[in-house]
PDB file of C-alpha atoms in Angstrom:
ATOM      1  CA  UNK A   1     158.771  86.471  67.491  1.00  0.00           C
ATOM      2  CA  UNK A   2     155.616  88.268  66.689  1.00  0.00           C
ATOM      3  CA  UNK A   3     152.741  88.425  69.372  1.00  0.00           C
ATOM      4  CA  UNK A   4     149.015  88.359  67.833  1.00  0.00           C
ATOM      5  CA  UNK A   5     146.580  90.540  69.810  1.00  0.00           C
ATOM      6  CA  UNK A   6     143.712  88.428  69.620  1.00  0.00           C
ATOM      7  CA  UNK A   7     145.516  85.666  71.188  1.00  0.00           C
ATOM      8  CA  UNK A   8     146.548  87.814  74.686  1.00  0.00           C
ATOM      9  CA  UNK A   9     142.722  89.238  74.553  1.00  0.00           C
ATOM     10  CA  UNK A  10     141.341  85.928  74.449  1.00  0.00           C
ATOM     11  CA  UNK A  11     143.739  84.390  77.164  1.00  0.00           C
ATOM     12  CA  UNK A  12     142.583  87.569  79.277  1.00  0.00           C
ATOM     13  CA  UNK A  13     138.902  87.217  78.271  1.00  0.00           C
ATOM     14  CA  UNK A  14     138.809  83.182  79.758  1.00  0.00           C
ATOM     15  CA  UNK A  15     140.869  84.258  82.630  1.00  0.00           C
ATOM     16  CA  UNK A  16     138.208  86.764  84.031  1.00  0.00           C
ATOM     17  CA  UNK A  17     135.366  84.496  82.516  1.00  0.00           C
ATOM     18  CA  UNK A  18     136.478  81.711  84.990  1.00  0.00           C
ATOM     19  CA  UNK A  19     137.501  84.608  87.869  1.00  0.00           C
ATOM     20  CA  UNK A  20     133.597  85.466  87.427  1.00  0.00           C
ATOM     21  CA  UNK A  21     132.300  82.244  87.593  1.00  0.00           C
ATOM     22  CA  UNK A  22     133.809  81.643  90.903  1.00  0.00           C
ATOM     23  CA  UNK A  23     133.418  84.693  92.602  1.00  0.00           C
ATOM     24  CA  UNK A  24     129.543  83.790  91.595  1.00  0.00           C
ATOM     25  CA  UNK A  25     129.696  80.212  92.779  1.00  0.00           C
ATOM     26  CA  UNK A  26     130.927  81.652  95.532  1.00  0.00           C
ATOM     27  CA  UNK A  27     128.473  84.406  96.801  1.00  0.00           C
ATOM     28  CA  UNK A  28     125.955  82.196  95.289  1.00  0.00           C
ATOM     29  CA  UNK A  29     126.671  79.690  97.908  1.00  0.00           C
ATOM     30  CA  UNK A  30     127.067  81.866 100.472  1.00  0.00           C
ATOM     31  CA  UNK A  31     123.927  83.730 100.232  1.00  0.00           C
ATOM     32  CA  UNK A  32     122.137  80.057 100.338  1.00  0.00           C
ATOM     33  CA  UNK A  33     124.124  78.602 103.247  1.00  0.00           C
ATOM     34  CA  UNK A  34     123.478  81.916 104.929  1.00  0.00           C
ATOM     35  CA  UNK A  35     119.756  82.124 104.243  1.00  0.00           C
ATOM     36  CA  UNK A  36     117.597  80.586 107.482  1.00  0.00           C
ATOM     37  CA  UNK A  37     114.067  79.904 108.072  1.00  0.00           C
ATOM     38  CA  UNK A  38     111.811  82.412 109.915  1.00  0.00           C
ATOM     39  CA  UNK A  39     111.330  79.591 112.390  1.00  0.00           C
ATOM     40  CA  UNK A  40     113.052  76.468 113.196  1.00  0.00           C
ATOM     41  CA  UNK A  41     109.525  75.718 115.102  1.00  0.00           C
ATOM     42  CA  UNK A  42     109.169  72.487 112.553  1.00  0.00           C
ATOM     43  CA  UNK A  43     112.792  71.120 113.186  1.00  0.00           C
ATOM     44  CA  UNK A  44     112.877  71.041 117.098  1.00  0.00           C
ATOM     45  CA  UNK A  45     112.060  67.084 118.265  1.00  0.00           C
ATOM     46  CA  UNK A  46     111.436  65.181 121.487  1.00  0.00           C
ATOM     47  CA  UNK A  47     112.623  62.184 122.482  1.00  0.00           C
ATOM     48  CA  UNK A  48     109.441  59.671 123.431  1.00  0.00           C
ATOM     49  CA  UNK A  49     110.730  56.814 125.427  1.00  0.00           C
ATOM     50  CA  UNK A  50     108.596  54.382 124.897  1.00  0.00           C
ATOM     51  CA  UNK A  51     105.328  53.847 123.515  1.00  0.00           C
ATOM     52  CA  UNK A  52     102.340  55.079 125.367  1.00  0.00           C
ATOM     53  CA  UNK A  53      99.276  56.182 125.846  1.00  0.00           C
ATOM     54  CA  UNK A  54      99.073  60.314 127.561  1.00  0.00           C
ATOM     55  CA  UNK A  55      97.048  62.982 127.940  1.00  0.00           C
ATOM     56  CA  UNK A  56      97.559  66.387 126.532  1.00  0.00           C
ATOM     57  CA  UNK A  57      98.742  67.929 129.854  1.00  0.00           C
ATOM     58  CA  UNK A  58     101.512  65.310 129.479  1.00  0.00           C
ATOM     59  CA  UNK A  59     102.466  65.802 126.087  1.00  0.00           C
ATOM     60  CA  UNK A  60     102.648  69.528 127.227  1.00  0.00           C
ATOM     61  CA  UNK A  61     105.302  68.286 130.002  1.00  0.00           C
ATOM     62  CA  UNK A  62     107.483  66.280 127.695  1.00  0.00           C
ATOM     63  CA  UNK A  63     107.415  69.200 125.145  1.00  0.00           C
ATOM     64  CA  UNK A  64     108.172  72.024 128.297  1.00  0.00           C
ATOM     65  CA  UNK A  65     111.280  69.644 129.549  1.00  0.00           C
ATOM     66  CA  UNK A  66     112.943  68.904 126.127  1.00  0.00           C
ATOM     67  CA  UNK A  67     112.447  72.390 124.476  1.00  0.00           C
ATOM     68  CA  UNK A  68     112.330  76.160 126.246  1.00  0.00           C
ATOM     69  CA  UNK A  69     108.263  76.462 124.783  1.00  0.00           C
ATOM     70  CA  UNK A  70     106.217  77.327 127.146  1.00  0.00           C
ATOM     71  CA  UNK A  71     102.287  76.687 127.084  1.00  0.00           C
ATOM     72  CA  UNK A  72      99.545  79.533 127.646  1.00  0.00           C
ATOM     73  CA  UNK A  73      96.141  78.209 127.808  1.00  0.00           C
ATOM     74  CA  UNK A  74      92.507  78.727 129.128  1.00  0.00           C
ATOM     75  CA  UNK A  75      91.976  76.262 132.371  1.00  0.00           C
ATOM     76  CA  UNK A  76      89.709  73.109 131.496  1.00  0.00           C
ATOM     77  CA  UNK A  77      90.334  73.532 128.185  1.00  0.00           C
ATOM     78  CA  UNK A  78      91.170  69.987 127.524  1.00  0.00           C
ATOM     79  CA  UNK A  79      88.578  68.433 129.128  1.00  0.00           C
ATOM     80  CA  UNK A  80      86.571  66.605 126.600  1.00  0.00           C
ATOM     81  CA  UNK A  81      89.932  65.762 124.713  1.00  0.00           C
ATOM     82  CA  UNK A  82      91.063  61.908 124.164  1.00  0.00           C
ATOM     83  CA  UNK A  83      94.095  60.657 124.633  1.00  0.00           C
ATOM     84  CA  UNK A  84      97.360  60.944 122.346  1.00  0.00           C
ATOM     85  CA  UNK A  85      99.030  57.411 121.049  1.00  0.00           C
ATOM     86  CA  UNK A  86     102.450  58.474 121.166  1.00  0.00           C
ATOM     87  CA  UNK A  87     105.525  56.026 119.767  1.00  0.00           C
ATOM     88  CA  UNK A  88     108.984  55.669 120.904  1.00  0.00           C
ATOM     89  CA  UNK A  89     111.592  57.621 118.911  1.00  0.00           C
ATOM     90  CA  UNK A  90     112.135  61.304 118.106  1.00  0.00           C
ATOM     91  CA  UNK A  91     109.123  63.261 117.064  1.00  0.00           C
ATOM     92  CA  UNK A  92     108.794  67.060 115.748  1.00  0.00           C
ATOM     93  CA  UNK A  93     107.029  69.323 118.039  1.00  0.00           C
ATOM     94  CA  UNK A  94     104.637  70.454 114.834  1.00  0.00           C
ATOM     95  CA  UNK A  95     103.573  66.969 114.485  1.00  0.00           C
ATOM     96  CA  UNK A  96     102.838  66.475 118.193  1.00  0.00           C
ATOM     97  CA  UNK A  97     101.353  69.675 118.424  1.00  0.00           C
ATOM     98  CA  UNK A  98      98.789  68.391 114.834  1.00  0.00           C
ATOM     99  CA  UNK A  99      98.005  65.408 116.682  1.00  0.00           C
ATOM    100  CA  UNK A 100      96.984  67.514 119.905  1.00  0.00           C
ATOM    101  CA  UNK A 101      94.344  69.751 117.719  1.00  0.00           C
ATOM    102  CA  UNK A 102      93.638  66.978 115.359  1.00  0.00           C
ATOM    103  CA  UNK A 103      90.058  66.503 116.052  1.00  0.00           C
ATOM    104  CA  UNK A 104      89.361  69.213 118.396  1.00  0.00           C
ATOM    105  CA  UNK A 105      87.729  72.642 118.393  1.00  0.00           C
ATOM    106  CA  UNK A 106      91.665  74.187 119.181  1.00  0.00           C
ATOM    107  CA  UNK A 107      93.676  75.939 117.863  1.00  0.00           C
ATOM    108  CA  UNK A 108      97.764  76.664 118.193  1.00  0.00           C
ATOM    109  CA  UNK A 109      99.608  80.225 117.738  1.00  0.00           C
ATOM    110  CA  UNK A 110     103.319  80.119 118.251  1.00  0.00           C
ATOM    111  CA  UNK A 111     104.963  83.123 119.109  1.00  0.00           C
ATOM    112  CA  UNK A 112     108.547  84.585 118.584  1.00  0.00           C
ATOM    113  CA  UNK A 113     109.202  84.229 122.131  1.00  0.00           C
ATOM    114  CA  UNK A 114     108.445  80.662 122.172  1.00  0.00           C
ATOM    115  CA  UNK A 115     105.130  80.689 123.943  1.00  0.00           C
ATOM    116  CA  UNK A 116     102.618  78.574 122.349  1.00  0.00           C
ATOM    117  CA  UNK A 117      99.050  79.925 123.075  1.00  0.00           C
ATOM    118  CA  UNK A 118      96.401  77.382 122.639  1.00  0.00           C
ATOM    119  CA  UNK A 119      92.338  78.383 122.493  1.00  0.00           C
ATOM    120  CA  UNK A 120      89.630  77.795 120.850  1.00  0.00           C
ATOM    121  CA  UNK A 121      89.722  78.013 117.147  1.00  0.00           C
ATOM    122  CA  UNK A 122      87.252  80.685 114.942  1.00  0.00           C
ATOM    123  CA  UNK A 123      84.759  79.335 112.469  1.00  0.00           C
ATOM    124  CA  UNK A 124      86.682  79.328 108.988  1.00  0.00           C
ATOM    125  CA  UNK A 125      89.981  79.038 110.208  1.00  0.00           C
ATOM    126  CA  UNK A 126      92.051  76.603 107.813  1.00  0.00           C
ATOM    127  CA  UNK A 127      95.352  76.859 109.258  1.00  0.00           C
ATOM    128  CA  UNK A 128      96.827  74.454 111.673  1.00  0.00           C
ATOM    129  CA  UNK A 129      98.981  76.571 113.136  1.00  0.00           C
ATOM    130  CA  UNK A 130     100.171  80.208 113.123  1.00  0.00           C
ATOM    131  CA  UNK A 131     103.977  81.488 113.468  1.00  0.00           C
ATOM    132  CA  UNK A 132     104.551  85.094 114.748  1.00  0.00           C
TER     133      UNK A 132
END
């Protein structure tokens, strides 16, 4: 029985062509799996119990008891501020947070530490909020 050498080299070549295509799949879908956001600020929610009609100071409450945020703001600060139409269900803080500053003169900073500093916002300022 005679053995070709270009048979054994291609049996070896698929072996380690399929050996490197799953080590790749592999690391490939460990690196994403293992990859997380800077923040997970947008994917926290509260629970709202029922629809209603609060202040800011009480969105602020319902945030405090649900999450480990704290608040850091200037006294009186909400003052001229309307009310917030909140629905039952489970809300994301960011959103809650949007419809806080939504037509006001405010602006939010969340830290790393999970203190969210509120104060007034500078002239140009585009951003919503700021992560740090």
């Amino acid at each position: 029985m005679k053995f070709k050498l270009i048979d054994g080299f291609l049996l070896n070549t698929k072996r380690l062509f399929k050996l490197t295509m799953r080590t790749f799949i592999f690391l490939f879908f460990s690196a994403v799996f293992a990859v997380s956001p800077n923040s997970s600020f947008s994917q926290v929610k509260v629970v709202i119990d029922a629809d209603k009609e609060v202040t800011v100071n009480e969105v602020f409450k319902i945030i405090k008891n649900q999450t480990d945020y704290t608040f850091v703001y200037q006294e009186g600060i909400f003052k001229k501020q309307s009310k917030i139409q909140l629905k039952k269900g489970k809300v994301r803080v960011d959103n809650l947070l949007n419809q806080i500053i939504l037509n006001s003169n405010l602006d939010i900073v969340v830290t790393s530490g999970n203190t969210i500093l509120i104060k007034e916002k500078k002239r140009n300022n585009k951003q919503k909020f700021q992560v740090l």
